[in-house]
Short mmCIF file of C-alpha atoms in Angstrom, two decimals:
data_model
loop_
_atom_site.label_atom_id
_atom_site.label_comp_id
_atom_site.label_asym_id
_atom_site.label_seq_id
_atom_site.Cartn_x
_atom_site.Cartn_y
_atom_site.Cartn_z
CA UNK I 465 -17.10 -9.94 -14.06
CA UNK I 466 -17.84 -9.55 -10.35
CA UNK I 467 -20.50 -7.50 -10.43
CA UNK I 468 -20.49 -6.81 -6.79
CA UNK I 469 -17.58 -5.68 -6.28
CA UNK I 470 -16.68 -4.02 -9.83
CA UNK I 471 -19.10 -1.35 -9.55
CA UNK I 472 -19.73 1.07 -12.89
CA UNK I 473 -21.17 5.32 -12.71
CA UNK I 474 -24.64 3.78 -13.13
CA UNK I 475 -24.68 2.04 -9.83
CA UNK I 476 -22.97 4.80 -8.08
CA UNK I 477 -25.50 7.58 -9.01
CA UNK I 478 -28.55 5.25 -8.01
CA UNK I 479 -27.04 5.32 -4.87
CA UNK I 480 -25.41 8.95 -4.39
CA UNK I 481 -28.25 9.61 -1.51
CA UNK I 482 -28.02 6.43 0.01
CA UNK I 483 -26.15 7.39 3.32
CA UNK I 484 -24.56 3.72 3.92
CA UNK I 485 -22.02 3.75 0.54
CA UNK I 486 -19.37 6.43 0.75
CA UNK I 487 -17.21 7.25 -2.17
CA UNK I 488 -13.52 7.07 -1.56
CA UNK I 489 -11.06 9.25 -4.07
CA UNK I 490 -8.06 8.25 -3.49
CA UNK I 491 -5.06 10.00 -6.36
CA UNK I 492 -1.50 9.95 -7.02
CA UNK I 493 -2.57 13.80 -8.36
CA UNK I 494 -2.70 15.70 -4.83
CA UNK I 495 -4.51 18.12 -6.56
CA UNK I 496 -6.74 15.84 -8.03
CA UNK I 497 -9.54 15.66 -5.21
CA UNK I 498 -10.06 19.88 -4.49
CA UNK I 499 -10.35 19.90 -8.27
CA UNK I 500 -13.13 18.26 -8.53
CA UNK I 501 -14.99 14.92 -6.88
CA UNK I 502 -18.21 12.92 -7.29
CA UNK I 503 -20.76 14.59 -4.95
CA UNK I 504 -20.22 13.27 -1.36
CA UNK I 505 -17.04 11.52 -1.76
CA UNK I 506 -14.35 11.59 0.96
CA UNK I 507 -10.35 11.90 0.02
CA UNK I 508 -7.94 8.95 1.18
CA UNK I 509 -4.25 9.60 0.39
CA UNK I 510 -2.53 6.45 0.73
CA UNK I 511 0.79 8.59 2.26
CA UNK I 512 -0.99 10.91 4.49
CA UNK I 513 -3.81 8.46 5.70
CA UNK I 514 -3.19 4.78 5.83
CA UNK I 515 1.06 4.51 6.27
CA UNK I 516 3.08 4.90 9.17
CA UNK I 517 4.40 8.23 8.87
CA UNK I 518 7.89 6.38 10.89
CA UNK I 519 8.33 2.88 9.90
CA UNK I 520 7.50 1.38 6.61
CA UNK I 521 4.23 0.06 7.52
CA UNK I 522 0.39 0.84 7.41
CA UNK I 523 -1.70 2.24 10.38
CA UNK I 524 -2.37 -0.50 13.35
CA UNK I 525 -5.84 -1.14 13.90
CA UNK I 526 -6.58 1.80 16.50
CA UNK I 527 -4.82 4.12 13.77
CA UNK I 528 -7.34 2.77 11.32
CA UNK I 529 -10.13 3.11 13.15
CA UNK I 530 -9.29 6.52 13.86
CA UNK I 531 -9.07 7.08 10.22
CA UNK I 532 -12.13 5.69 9.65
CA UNK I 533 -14.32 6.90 12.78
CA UNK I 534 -13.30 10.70 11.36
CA UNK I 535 -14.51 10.25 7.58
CA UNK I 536 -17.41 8.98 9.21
CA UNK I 537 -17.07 5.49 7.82
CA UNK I 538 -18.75 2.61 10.22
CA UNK I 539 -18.44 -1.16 10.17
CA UNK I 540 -20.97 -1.98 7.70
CA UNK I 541 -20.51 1.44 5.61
CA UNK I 542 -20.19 0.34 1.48
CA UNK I 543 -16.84 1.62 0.32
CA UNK I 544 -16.44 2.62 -3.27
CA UNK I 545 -12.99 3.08 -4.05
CA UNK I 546 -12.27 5.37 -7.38
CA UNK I 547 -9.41 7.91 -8.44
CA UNK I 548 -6.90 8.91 -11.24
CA UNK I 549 -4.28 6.72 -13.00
CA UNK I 550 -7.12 4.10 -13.87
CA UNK I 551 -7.79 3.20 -10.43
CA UNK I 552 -3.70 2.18 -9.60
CA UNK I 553 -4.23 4.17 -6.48
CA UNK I 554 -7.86 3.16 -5.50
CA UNK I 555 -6.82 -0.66 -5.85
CA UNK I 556 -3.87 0.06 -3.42
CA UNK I 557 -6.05 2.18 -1.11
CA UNK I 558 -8.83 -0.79 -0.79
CA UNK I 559 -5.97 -3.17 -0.28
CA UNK I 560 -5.09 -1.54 2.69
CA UNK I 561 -8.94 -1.30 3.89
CA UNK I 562 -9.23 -5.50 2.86
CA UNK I 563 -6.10 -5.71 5.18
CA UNK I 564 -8.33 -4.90 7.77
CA UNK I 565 -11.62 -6.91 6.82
CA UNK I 566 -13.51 -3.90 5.95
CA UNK I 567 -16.43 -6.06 4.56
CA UNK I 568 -17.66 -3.85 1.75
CA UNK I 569 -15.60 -2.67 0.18
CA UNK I 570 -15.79 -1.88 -4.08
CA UNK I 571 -13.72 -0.43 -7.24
CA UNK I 572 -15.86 1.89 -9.66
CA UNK I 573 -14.66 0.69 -13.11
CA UNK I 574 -12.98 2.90 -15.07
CA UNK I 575 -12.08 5.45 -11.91
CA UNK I 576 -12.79 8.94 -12.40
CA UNK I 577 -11.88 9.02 -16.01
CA UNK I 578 -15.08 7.11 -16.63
CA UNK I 579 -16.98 9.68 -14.78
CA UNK I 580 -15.15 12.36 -16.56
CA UNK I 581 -15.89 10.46 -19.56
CA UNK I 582 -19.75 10.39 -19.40
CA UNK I 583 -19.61 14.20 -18.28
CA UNK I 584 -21.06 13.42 -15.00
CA UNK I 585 -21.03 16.30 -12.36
CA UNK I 586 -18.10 16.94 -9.61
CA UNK I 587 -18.02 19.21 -6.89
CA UNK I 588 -15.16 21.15 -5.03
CA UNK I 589 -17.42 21.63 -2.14
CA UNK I 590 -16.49 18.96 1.04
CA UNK I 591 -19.30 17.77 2.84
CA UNK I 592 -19.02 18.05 6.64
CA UNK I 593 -19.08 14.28 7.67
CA UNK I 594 -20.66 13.07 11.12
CA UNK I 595 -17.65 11.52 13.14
CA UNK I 596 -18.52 7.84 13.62
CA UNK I 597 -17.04 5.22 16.04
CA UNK I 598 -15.35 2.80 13.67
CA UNK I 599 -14.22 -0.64 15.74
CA UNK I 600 -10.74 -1.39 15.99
CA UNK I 601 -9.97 -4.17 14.07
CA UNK I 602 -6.11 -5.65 14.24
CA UNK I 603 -4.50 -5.62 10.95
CA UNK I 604 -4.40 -9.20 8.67
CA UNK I 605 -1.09 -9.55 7.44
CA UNK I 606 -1.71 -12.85 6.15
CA UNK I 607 -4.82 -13.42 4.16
CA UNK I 608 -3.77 -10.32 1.76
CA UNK I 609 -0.45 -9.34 2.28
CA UNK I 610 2.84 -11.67 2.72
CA UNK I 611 5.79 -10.12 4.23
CA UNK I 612 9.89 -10.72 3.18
CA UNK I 613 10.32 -13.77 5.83
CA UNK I 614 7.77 -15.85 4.62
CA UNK I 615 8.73 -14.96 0.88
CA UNK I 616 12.45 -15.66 1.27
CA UNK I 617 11.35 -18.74 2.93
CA UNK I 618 9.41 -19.91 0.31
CA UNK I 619 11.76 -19.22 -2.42
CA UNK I 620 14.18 -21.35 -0.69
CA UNK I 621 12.11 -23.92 -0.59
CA UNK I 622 10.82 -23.50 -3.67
CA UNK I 623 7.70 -23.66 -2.85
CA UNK I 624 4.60 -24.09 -5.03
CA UNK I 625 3.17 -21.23 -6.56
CA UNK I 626 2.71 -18.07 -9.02
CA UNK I 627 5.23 -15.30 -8.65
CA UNK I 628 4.15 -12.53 -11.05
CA UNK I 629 6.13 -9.26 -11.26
CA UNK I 630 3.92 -6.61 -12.26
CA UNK I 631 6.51 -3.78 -13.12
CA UNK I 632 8.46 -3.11 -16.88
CA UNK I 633 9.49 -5.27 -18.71
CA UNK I 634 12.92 -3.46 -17.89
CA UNK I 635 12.39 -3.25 -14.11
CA UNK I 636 11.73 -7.32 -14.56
CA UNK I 637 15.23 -7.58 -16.77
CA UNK I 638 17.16 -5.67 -14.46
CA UNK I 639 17.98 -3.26 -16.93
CA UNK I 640 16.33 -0.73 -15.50
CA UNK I 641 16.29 -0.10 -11.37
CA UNK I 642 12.96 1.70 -11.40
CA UNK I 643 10.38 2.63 -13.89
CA UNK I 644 11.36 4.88 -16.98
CA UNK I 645 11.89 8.53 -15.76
CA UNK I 646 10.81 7.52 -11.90
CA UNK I 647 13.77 7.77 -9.58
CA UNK I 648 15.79 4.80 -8.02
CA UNK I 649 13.79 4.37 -4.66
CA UNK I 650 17.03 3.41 -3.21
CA UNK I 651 17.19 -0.64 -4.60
CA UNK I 652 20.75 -1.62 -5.07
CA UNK I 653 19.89 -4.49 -7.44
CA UNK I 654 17.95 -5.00 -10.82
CA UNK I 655 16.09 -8.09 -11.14
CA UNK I 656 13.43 -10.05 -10.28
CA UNK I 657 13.03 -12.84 -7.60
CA UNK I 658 13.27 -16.22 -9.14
CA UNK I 659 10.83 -17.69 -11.18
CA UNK I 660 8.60 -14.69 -11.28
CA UNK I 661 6.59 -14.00 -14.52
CA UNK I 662 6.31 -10.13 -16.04
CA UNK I 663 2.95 -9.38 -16.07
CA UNK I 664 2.80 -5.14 -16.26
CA UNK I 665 -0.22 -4.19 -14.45
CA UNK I 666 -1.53 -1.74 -17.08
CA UNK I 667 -2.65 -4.76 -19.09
CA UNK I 668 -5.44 -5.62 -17.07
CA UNK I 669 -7.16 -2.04 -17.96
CA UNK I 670 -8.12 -1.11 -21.37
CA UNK I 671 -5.89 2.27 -21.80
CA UNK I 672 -8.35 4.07 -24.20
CA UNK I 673 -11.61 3.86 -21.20
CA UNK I 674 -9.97 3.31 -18.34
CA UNK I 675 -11.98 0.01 -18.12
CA UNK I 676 -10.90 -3.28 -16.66
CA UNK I 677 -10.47 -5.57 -19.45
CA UNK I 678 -13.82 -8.36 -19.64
CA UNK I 679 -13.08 -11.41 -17.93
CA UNK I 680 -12.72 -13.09 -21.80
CA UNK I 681 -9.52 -10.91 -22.01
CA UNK I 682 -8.35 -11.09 -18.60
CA UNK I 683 -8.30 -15.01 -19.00
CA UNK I 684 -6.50 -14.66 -22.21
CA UNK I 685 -3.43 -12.97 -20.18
CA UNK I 686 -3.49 -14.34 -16.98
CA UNK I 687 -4.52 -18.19 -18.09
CA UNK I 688 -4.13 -19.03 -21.92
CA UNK I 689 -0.53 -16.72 -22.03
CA UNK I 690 0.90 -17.01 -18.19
CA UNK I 691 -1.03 -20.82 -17.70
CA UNK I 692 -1.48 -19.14 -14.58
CA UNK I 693 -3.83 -21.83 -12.25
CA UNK I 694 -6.93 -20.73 -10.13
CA UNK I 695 -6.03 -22.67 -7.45
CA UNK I 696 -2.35 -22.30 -6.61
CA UNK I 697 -1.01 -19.55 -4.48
CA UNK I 698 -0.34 -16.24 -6.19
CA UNK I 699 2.05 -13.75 -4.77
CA UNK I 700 2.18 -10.04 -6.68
CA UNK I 701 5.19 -7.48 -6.43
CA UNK I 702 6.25 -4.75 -8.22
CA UNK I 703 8.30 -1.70 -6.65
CA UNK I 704 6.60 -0.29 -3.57
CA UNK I 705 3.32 -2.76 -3.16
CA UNK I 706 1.14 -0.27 -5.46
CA UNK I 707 0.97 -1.56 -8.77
CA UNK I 708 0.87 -4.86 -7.47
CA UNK I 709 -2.17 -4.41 -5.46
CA UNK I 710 -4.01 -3.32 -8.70
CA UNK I 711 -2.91 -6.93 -9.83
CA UNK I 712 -4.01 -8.47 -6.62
CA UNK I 713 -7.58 -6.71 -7.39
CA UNK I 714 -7.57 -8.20 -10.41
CA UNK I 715 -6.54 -11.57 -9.70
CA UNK I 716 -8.81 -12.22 -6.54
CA UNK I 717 -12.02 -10.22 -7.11
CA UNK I 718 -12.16 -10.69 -11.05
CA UNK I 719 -10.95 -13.60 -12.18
CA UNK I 720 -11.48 -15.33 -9.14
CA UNK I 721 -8.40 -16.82 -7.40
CA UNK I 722 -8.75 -17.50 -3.63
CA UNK I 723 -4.80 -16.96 -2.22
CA UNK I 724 -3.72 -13.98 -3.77
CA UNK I 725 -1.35 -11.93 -1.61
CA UNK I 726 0.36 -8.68 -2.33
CA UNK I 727 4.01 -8.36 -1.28
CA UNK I 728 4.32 -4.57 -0.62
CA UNK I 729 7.59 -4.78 0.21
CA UNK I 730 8.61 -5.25 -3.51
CA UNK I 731 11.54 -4.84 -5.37
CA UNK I 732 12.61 -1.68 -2.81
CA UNK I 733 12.87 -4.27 -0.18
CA UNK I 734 13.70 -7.55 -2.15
CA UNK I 735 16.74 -6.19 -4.36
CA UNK I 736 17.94 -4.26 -1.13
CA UNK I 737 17.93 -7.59 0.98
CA UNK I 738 20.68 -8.91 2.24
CA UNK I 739 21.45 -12.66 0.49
CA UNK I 740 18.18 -12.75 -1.09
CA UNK I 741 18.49 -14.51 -5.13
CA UNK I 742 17.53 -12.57 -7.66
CA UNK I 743 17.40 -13.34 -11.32
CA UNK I 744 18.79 -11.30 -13.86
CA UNK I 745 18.48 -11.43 -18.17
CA UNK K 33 8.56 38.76 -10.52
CA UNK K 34 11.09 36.03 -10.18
CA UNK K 35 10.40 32.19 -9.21
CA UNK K 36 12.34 32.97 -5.79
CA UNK K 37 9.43 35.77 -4.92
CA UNK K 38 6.84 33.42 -6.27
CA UNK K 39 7.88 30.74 -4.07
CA UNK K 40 8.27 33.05 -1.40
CA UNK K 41 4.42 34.39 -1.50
CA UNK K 42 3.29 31.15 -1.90
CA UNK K 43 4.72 30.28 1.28
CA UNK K 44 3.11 32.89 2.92
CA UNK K 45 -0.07 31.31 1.83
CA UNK K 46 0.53 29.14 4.80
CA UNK K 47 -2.51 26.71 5.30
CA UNK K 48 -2.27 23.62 2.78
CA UNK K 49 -5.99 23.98 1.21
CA UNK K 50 -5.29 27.77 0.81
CA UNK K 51 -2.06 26.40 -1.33
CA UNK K 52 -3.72 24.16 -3.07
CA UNK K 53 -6.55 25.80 -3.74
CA UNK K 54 -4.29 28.11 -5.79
CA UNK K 55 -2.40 25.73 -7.61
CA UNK K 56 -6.12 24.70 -8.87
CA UNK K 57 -6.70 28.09 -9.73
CA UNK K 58 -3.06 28.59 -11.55
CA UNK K 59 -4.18 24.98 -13.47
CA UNK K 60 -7.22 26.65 -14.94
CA UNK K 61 -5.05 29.58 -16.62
CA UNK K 62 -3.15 26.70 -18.82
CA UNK K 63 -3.36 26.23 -22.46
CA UNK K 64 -2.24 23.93 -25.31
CA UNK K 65 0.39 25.41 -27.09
CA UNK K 66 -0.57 27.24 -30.10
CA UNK K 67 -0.77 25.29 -33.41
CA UNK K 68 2.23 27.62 -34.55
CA UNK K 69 4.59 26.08 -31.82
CA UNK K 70 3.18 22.53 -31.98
CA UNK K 71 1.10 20.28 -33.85
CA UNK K 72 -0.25 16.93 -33.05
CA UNK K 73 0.53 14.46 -32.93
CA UNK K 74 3.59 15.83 -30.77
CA UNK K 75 7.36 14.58 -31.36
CA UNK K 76 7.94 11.98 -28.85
CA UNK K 77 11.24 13.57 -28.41
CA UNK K 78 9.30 16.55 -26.47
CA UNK K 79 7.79 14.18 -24.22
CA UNK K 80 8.66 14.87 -20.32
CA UNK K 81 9.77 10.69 -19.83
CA UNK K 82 8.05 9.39 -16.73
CA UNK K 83 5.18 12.09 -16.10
CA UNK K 84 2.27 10.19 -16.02
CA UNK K 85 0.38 12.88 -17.42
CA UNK K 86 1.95 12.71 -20.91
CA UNK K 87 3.49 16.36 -20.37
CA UNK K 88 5.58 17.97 -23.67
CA UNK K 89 7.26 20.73 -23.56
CA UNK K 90 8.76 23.25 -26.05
CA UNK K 91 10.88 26.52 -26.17
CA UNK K 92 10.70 29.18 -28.99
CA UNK K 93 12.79 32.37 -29.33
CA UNK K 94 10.20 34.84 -28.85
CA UNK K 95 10.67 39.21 -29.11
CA UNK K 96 13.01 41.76 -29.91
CA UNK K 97 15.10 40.31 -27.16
CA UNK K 98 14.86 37.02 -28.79
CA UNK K 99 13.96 35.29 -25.09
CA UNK K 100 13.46 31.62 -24.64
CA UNK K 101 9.40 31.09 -23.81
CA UNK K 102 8.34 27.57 -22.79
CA UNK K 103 5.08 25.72 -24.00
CA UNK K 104 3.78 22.86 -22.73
CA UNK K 105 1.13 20.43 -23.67
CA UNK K 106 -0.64 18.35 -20.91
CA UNK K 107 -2.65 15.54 -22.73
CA UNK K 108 -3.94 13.46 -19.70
CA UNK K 109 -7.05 15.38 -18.23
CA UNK K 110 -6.48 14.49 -15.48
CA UNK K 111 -3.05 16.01 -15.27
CA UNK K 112 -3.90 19.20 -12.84
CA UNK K 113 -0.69 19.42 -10.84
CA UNK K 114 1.28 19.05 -14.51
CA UNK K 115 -1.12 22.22 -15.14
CA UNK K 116 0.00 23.91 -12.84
CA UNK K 117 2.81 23.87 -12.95
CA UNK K 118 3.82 24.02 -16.36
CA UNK K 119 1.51 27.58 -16.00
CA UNK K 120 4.50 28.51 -12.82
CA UNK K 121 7.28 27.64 -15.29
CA UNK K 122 6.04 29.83 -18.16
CA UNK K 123 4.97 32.61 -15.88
CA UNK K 124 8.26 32.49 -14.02
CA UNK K 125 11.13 30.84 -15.82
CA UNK K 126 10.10 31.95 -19.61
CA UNK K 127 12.48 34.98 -21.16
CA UNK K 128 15.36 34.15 -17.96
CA UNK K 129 18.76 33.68 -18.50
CA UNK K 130 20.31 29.84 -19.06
CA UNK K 131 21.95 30.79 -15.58
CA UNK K 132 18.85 31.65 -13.34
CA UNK K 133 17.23 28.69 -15.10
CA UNK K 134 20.11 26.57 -14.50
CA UNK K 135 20.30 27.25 -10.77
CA UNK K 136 16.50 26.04 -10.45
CA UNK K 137 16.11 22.96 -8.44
CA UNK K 138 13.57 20.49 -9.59
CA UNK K 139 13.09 19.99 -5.76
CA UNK K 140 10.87 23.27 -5.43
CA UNK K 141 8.06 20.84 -6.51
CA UNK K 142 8.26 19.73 -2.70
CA UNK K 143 7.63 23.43 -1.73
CA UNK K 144 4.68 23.68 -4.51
CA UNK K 145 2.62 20.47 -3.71
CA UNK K 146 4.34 19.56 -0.31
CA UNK K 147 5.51 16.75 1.35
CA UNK K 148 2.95 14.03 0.64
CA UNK K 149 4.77 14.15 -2.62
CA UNK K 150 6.54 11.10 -2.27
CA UNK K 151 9.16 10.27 -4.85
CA UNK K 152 6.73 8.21 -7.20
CA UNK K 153 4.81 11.19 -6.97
CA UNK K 154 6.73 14.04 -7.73
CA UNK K 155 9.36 12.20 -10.22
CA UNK K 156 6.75 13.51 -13.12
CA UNK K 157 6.95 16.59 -11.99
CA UNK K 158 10.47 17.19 -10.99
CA UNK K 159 10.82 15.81 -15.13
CA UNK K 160 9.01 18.64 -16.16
CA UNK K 161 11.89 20.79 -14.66
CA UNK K 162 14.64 19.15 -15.89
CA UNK K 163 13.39 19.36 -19.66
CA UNK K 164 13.07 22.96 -19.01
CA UNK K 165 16.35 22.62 -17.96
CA UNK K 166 17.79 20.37 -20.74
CA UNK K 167 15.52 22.85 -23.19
CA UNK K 168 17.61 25.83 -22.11
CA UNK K 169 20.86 24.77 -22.50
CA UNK K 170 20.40 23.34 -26.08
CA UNK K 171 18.87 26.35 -26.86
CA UNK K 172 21.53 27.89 -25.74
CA UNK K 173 24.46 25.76 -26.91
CA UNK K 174 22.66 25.95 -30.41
CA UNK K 175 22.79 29.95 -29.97
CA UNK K 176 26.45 30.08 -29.72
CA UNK K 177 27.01 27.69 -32.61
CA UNK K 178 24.82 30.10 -34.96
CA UNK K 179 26.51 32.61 -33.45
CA UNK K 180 30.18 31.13 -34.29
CA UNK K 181 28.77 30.23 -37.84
CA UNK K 182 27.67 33.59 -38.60
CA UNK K 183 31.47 35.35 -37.23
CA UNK K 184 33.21 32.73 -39.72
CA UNK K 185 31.26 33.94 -42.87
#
């Protein structure tokens, strides 16, 4: 397990005084934050603070830095990235930060359930935070993220590497359009692109803690049973870029693979697209 | 009060913390059902489908009246807007008619926890309407049959 980046409560309340890490909640509960928060920690929500509130993007750098500069987050600020939903929203929200190099950035295992778990205090109260003047830093949209061209292309092409789908099984059969009582998100096709594998997200976390699974188990899934290989190219997707980027987490920072990329654009875009293949069971 | 006037003074509340803030506060007022409505393990077939909070929900005839009251049981702790709002729907839907239940849109969720709600969001909680809905009508439906039974004998 990386231990540097997969941070547990221990680590974090050593350090709840130590001005350089900030805690970052970030929910799919909006209420979840005023309810309650570890001491100190700032609120990112993924709509309201990192997307383009006009075309289906995330903030440009200056955005970003903005963003950042008014939590009071600086360059070499330690990020630790926890929330609800065993961390689906954290992973995406530290994407988004990776997509601009924030160096340090980290996950708390187990989110805020495992915080809730051990009983360990949260506050309502919001500390003021001392505006900063975060650089701006244009956005990578190639390390960690790979965009519909580039995808289609490689499809075509049939290029070498991993595909893994990371929604239902259903979603992945194209029996269902969307996840079981979520709303059609407007795709206009069931599927999955071509020679993806299903891998649901949720089976990288251990659904009783909240935990990531240990690397032992993690292999088990993504090696021994997908024969996935540490040194090809893996591309993640699911429906909007979310679930996928919990995959992505997974894949890069815990077991290890160095071209991981999420493609946010998902099934929303891909089984929308004009002409693009799509397999169906 | 109805769920219109409700809506109506929550409005009013104006500033998003203030709103929040009291949908926290409304949270804190919920409870399990009691053990006389529900027992666990619940029936899967109360389950609110897609809420990732693992909502269920029940009705019981309840009074002289014999009014429909909803229950609702929110086993994720970390549920809070599910809380809250399955406190709004008791409060404010429970011992109505099938009509003014019927003419409830799920979309007042959008008025309740506003507009970052995107549609992954809110789907949960929009579910949590419908079943209410879906509740009412069987309930209903079910009514008249007894009722038809009962004028044959």
């Amino acid at each position: 397990m990386n231990s540097e980046i997969l941070v547990d409560c221990d680590w974090v309340q050593e350090r709840l005084n130590d001005s350089k890490v900030i805690l970052v909640e970030s929910n799919e509960d909006l209420l979840q934050y005023k309810s309650g928060h570890i001491k100190g920690a700032i609120e990112i929500d993924w709509v309201r603070d990192l997307n383009n509130q006009l075309i289906r993007d995330y903030l440009d750098g200056n955005h970003f830095a903005n963003v950042c500069s008014r939590f009071g987050i600086k360059r070499d600020s330690t990020l630790v990235f926890y929330g609800d939903k065993h961390n689906w929203w954290a992973c995406f929200a530290f994407w988004v930060f990776k997509l601009f190099s924030h160096p340090d950035c980290r996950i708390l295992n187990g989110g805020k359930l495992a915080w809730q778990k051990k009983k360990l205090p949260l506050t309502s109260e919001v500390e003021d935070r001392k505006v900063t003047s975060y650089p701006v830093v244009q956005r990578d949209d190639k390390t960690d993220r790979i965009l519909r061209d580039e995808l289609l292309s490689k499809i075509r092409d049939q290029a070498d590497c991993h595909l893994i789908d990371v929604r239902s099984a259903d979603e992945f059969s194209g029996k269902r359009l969307h996840m079981e009582g979520y709303p059609n998100e407007g795709a206009l096709r069931g599927g999955h692109i071509p020679g993806a594998l299903n891998v649901p997200w949720g089976r990288a976390v251990d659904q009783e803690t909240g935990l990531f699974k240990s690397v032992e188990q993690l292999k088990e899934i993504y090696f021994k049973e997908c024969k996935l290989q540490v040194d090809r190219e893996v591309i993640a997707y699911c429906r909007i870029g979310e679930r996928s980027s919990h995959t992505w987490f997974v894949l890069k920072y815990l077991l290890g693979f160095k071209n991981v990329r999420n493609y946010d654009g998902s099934w929303t875009e891909w089984g929308n697209l004009v002409g693009a293949p799509i397999e169906r069971f | 009060m109805s769920l219109q006037k409700f809506l109506s003074d929550f409005a009013a509340l104006g500033d998003r913390d203030l709103k929040m803030e009291y949908l926290i506060e409304l949270a804190g007022h919920f409870k399990a059902p009691p053990a006389d409505v529900a027992a666990k393990p619940y029936a899967e077939s109360n389950k609110v489908p897609g809420c990732e909070s693992e909502v269920y929900v029940w009705a019981r005839r309840e009074g002289e009246d014999s009014k429909l009251r909803f229950y609702f049981a929110v086993e994720n702790p970390q549920g809070v807007s599910a809380k809250a709002l399955a406190v709004i729907l008791d409060r404010y839907l429970s011992g109505h008619s099938v009509d003014y239940i019927a003419d409830i849109s799920p979309e007042i969720i959008y008025q309740l926890f506003g507009e970052e709600l995107t549609m992954a969001r809110g789907q949960g909680l929009m579910n949590m309407i419908l079943a209410v809905k879906q509740l009412t009508l069987q309930n209903t439906e079910q009514e008249i049959l007894n009722k038809s039974k009962i004028t044959v004998h």
